[in-house]
Coordinates of C-alpha atoms in Angstrom, one line a residue:
X30 CA 63.7 5.7 -5.3
X31 CA 61.8 2.6 -7.2
X32 CA 58.4 1.1 -6.0
X33 CA 60.8 -2.4 -5.0
X34 CA 62.1 0.0 -2.5
X35 CA 57.8 0.0 -1.3
X36 CA 57.3 -3.6 -1.6
X37 CA 60.3 -4.0 0.8
X38 CA 59.4 -1.1 3.5
X39 CA 55.6 -2.5 3.1
X40 CA 56.4 -6.2 4.3
X41 CA 59.2 -5.2 7.0
X42 CA 56.3 -2.5 8.3
X43 CA 53.7 -5.8 7.8
X44 CA 56.5 -8.4 9.6
X45 CA 56.7 -5.9 12.2
X46 CA 53.0 -5.2 13.0
X47 CA 53.7 -9.3 13.1
X48 CA 50.2 -8.9 10.7
X49 CA 50.1 -11.8 7.5
X50 CA 49.5 -10.7 3.9
X51 CA 45.0 -11.9 4.6
X52 CA 45.2 -10.2 8.5
X53 CA 46.2 -6.7 5.9
X54 CA 44.0 -7.4 3.3
X55 CA 41.3 -8.2 5.3
X56 CA 42.3 -5.1 7.8
X57 CA 41.9 -2.7 4.9
X58 CA 39.3 -4.7 3.0
X59 CA 41.0 -5.5 0.5
X60 CA 41.1 -8.3 -1.2
X61 CA 43.9 -11.3 -0.5
X62 CA 44.8 -11.5 -4.3
X63 CA 45.8 -7.8 -4.8
X64 CA 48.1 -7.2 -1.6
X65 CA 49.4 -11.0 -3.1
X66 CA 49.8 -9.0 -6.4
X67 CA 51.0 -5.3 -5.1
X68 CA 53.8 -7.3 -2.5
X69 CA 55.0 -9.5 -5.5
X70 CA 54.9 -6.2 -7.8
X71 CA 52.2 -7.9 -10.5
X72 CA 50.5 -5.6 -9.2
X73 CA 51.3 -1.2 -8.7
X74 CA 50.1 0.3 -5.6
X75 CA 48.5 3.3 -4.9
X76 CA 48.1 6.1 -2.7
X77 CA 44.6 4.7 -1.2
X78 CA 46.4 1.0 -1.0
X79 CA 49.3 3.0 0.9
X80 CA 47.1 5.2 3.2
X81 CA 44.8 2.4 4.0
X82 CA 47.7 0.4 4.9
X83 CA 50.1 2.9 6.8
X84 CA 46.3 3.0 8.8
X85 CA 46.5 -0.7 9.7
X86 CA 50.4 -0.8 10.2
X87 CA 51.2 2.5 12.5
X88 CA 53.6 3.7 10.2
X89 CA 52.6 7.3 10.4
X90 CA 52.6 7.8 7.0
X91 CA 55.9 6.3 5.8
X92 CA 54.0 4.5 3.3
X93 CA 52.5 7.2 1.5
X94 CA 55.4 9.1 1.9
X95 CA 58.0 6.4 0.1
X96 CA 54.6 6.1 -2.9
X97 CA 55.0 9.8 -3.5
X98 CA 58.1 9.8 -3.9
X99 CA 58.9 6.6 -6.3
X100 CA 55.4 8.1 -8.6
X101 CA 58.1 11.4 -8.9
X102 CA 60.6 8.8 -9.9
X103 CA 58.7 6.6 -12.5
X104 CA 59.6 6.3 -15.6
X105 CA 63.5 5.5 -17.2
X106 CA 66.0 6.8 -14.3
X107 CA 68.0 9.0 -16.8
X108 CA 64.4 10.8 -16.8
X109 CA 64.0 11.8 -13.6
X110 CA 66.7 14.9 -13.3
X111 CA 64.8 16.1 -16.4
X112 CA 61.1 15.5 -15.0
X113 CA 62.2 18.1 -12.0
X114 CA 63.9 19.8 -13.9
X115 CA 60.1 20.8 -16.5
X116 CA 58.3 20.4 -13.1
X117 CA 59.7 23.0 -11.6
X118 CA 60.1 25.5 -14.7
X119 CA 58.7 29.3 -15.6
X120 CA 59.3 28.6 -18.6
X121 CA 60.0 25.4 -21.7
X122 CA 60.7 26.1 -25.1
X123 CA 60.4 23.1 -27.2
X124 CA 61.0 22.1 -30.1
X125 CA 60.4 18.7 -32.5
X126 CA 61.7 17.7 -35.9
X127 CA 59.9 14.6 -36.3
X128 CA 56.9 14.2 -33.4
X129 CA 54.9 15.7 -31.5
X130 CA 56.2 16.6 -28.3
X131 CA 55.3 14.5 -25.4
X132 CA 53.5 17.0 -23.5
X133 CA 50.9 17.4 -25.8
X134 CA 50.3 13.8 -27.1
X135 CA 47.5 11.8 -27.1
X136 CA 47.5 8.7 -25.2
X137 CA 46.8 6.7 -28.2
X138 CA 49.5 8.3 -30.2
X139 CA 51.8 8.0 -27.2
X140 CA 51.3 4.6 -27.2
X141 CA 52.1 3.9 -30.5
X142 CA 55.5 6.4 -30.2
X143 CA 56.9 4.0 -27.6
X144 CA 55.5 1.0 -28.1
X145 CA 56.8 0.5 -32.3
X146 CA 59.3 -2.1 -32.8
X147 CA 58.5 -4.1 -30.1
X148 CA 61.4 -2.8 -27.9
X149 CA 59.1 -3.3 -24.0
X150 CA 56.7 -5.7 -22.7
X151 CA 53.4 -4.4 -22.6
X152 CA 53.8 -3.3 -18.8
X153 CA 56.3 -1.5 -19.1
X154 CA 54.8 0.4 -22.4
X155 CA 51.5 1.1 -20.3
X156 CA 53.7 2.3 -17.3
X157 CA 55.6 4.9 -19.5
X158 CA 52.3 5.8 -21.0
X159 CA 51.0 6.6 -18.2
X160 CA 54.3 8.6 -16.5
X161 CA 53.7 10.4 -19.9
X162 CA 50.3 11.6 -19.1
X163 CA 51.0 12.3 -16.0
X164 CA 54.1 14.9 -17.0
X165 CA 51.1 16.8 -18.9
X166 CA 48.7 17.8 -15.6
X167 CA 52.1 20.6 -15.7
X168 CA 50.1 22.4 -18.7
X169 CA 46.6 22.4 -16.4
X170 CA 48.1 23.9 -12.9
X171 CA 46.5 27.2 -11.0
X172 CA 50.4 28.8 -12.5
X173 CA 52.0 26.9 -15.5
X174 CA 55.0 27.2 -16.8
X175 CA 54.9 29.6 -20.7
X176 CA 55.0 27.1 -23.0
X177 CA 56.2 27.2 -26.5
X178 CA 56.1 24.7 -28.8
X179 CA 57.8 24.7 -32.2
X180 CA 57.0 21.9 -34.7
X181 CA 58.1 21.0 -38.0
X182 CA 55.3 20.4 -40.5
X183 CA 56.6 16.5 -41.2
X184 CA 55.5 16.0 -37.0
X185 CA 51.8 17.0 -37.8
X186 CA 51.8 15.1 -40.9
X187 CA 53.2 12.0 -40.1
X188 CA 50.0 9.5 -40.1
X189 CA 51.8 7.9 -36.3
X190 CA 49.6 5.4 -34.9
X191 CA 47.5 5.6 -38.1
X192 CA 45.0 8.4 -39.7
X193 CA 42.8 8.3 -36.8
X194 CA 44.9 8.5 -34.1
X195 CA 46.8 11.1 -35.9
X196 CA 43.3 13.5 -36.4
X197 CA 42.5 13.3 -32.6
X198 CA 46.0 14.3 -32.1
X199 CA 45.9 16.9 -34.0
X200 CA 41.9 17.7 -32.0
X201 CA 44.2 17.6 -29.4
X202 CA 46.8 20.2 -30.6
X203 CA 44.2 22.5 -31.7
X204 CA 42.9 22.5 -28.1
X205 CA 45.9 23.0 -26.1
X206 CA 47.1 25.8 -28.5
X207 CA 44.1 27.4 -26.5
X208 CA 45.1 27.8 -22.9
X209 CA 46.7 31.2 -22.0
X210 CA 50.2 29.7 -21.4
X211 CA 50.4 28.0 -24.6
X212 CA 51.8 29.2 -27.8
X213 CA 52.5 26.8 -30.8
X214 CA 53.8 27.2 -33.5
X215 CA 54.5 24.8 -36.8
X216 CA 57.6 24.9 -39.1
X217 CA 56.9 25.0 -42.9
X218 CA 58.1 21.8 -44.8
X219 CA 58.3 24.9 -47.8
X220 CA 60.9 26.0 -45.5
X221 CA 64.1 23.7 -46.5
X222 CA 66.9 22.7 -44.5
X223 CA 66.7 25.0 -41.3
X224 CA 68.5 25.2 -37.5
X225 CA 66.8 22.1 -36.0
X226 CA 67.2 19.0 -38.2
X227 CA 69.4 18.2 -36.1
X228 CA 66.4 17.1 -33.6
X229 CA 64.7 18.1 -31.1
X230 CA 65.3 19.9 -27.6
X231 CA 63.3 21.2 -24.8
X232 CA 65.0 24.6 -23.3
X233 CA 63.9 25.0 -19.4
X234 CA 64.6 28.1 -17.4
X235 CA 63.8 27.6 -13.5
X236 CA 62.3 30.2 -11.1
X237 CA 66.0 31.1 -9.6
X238 CA 66.8 32.2 -13.6
X239 CA 68.8 29.4 -14.5
X240 CA 68.3 27.8 -17.2
X241 CA 69.0 24.0 -18.4
X242 CA 68.7 22.0 -21.9
X243 CA 67.2 18.3 -22.6
X244 CA 68.4 16.4 -25.3
X245 CA 67.6 12.8 -26.7
X246 CA 69.7 10.5 -28.4
X247 CA 68.5 7.2 -29.4
X248 CA 69.2 5.0 -26.2
X249 CA 68.8 8.1 -23.5
X250 CA 68.5 11.8 -22.4
X251 CA 70.7 14.4 -21.4
X252 CA 70.4 17.3 -19.0
X253 CA 73.0 20.5 -20.1
X254 CA 73.7 23.2 -18.3
X255 CA 77.0 24.1 -19.7
X256 CA 76.1 28.0 -20.6
X257 CA 77.8 27.7 -24.0
X258 CA 76.2 24.6 -25.0
X259 CA 72.6 26.5 -24.4
X260 CA 73.5 29.8 -26.3
X261 CA 74.2 27.3 -29.0
X262 CA 70.7 25.6 -28.7
X263 CA 68.5 29.3 -28.4
X264 CA 70.4 30.2 -31.1
X265 CA 69.0 27.8 -33.1
X266 CA 65.3 28.1 -31.0
X267 CA 65.8 32.3 -32.6
X268 CA 66.1 30.9 -36.5
X269 CA 63.7 28.3 -35.8
X270 CA 61.5 30.7 -34.6
X271 CA 62.1 33.4 -37.4
X272 CA 60.9 30.6 -40.0
X273 CA 57.8 29.9 -38.0
X274 CA 54.7 30.4 -39.6
X275 CA 52.9 32.5 -36.8
X276 CA 50.2 31.0 -33.9
X277 CA 47.3 31.7 -36.6
X278 CA 49.5 31.0 -40.0
X279 CA 50.0 27.5 -37.7
X280 CA 46.8 26.2 -36.1
X281 CA 45.2 26.9 -39.8
X282 CA 47.2 24.5 -41.5
X283 CA 46.2 21.9 -38.7
X284 CA 42.8 22.3 -38.8
X285 CA 43.2 21.7 -42.9
X286 CA 45.0 18.8 -41.9
X287 CA 42.1 17.3 -40.0
X288 CA 40.6 15.0 -41.6
X289 CA 37.6 15.3 -39.1
X290 CA 36.0 18.7 -38.6

């Protein structure tokens, strides 16, 4: 469900209660301009707004429920299925050849990646960055998935966003690597050719031991559950892990690449 559906629900609830925009604003103590901006899609509603509107319009929590559903589907429509699998996973294995994985990116690094090329308007960039940062919360849950990240050395050397942004990103990698459920490995440039040069991937294991694969191309991402394809990618994973530095050696390499202590 997208936010347009939520806006229509708000308008219908307001009309059913015979409450004007100004009347709703007064009731929930928000400014009329904010209510108008939300109803025209110029400003995204917060959960606080939805709860207040539910109380004022007597909708029994409907607006809050719809907003929660809309928030879970933020981002490109093709990414929604994978986000659900990612949140349910008990184990994640991710490889990236060129960039730091989205689950480990700082806000500035993510913004540089998403905004490059001017492919999205600023409001869309803000939304995509917010979604990426929200996804990272799964690393800090009480019971996070066990995560292993494999990065080509190119990914930790490429100055995405400039030297300062990269330096902060390297610091983030070192911090995240201290989490009990996270392991980080770097495949060194000295390896030369390796099984991951064709592109990145993520393997997810779900609570019922089901395995799914996420692959992304230049236009969109795809969730794959075909056992043959998953088997091929798992063989690639094993090959890459065999070429990678140990966790300790990987973190030492990242420390050496950092400019600031």
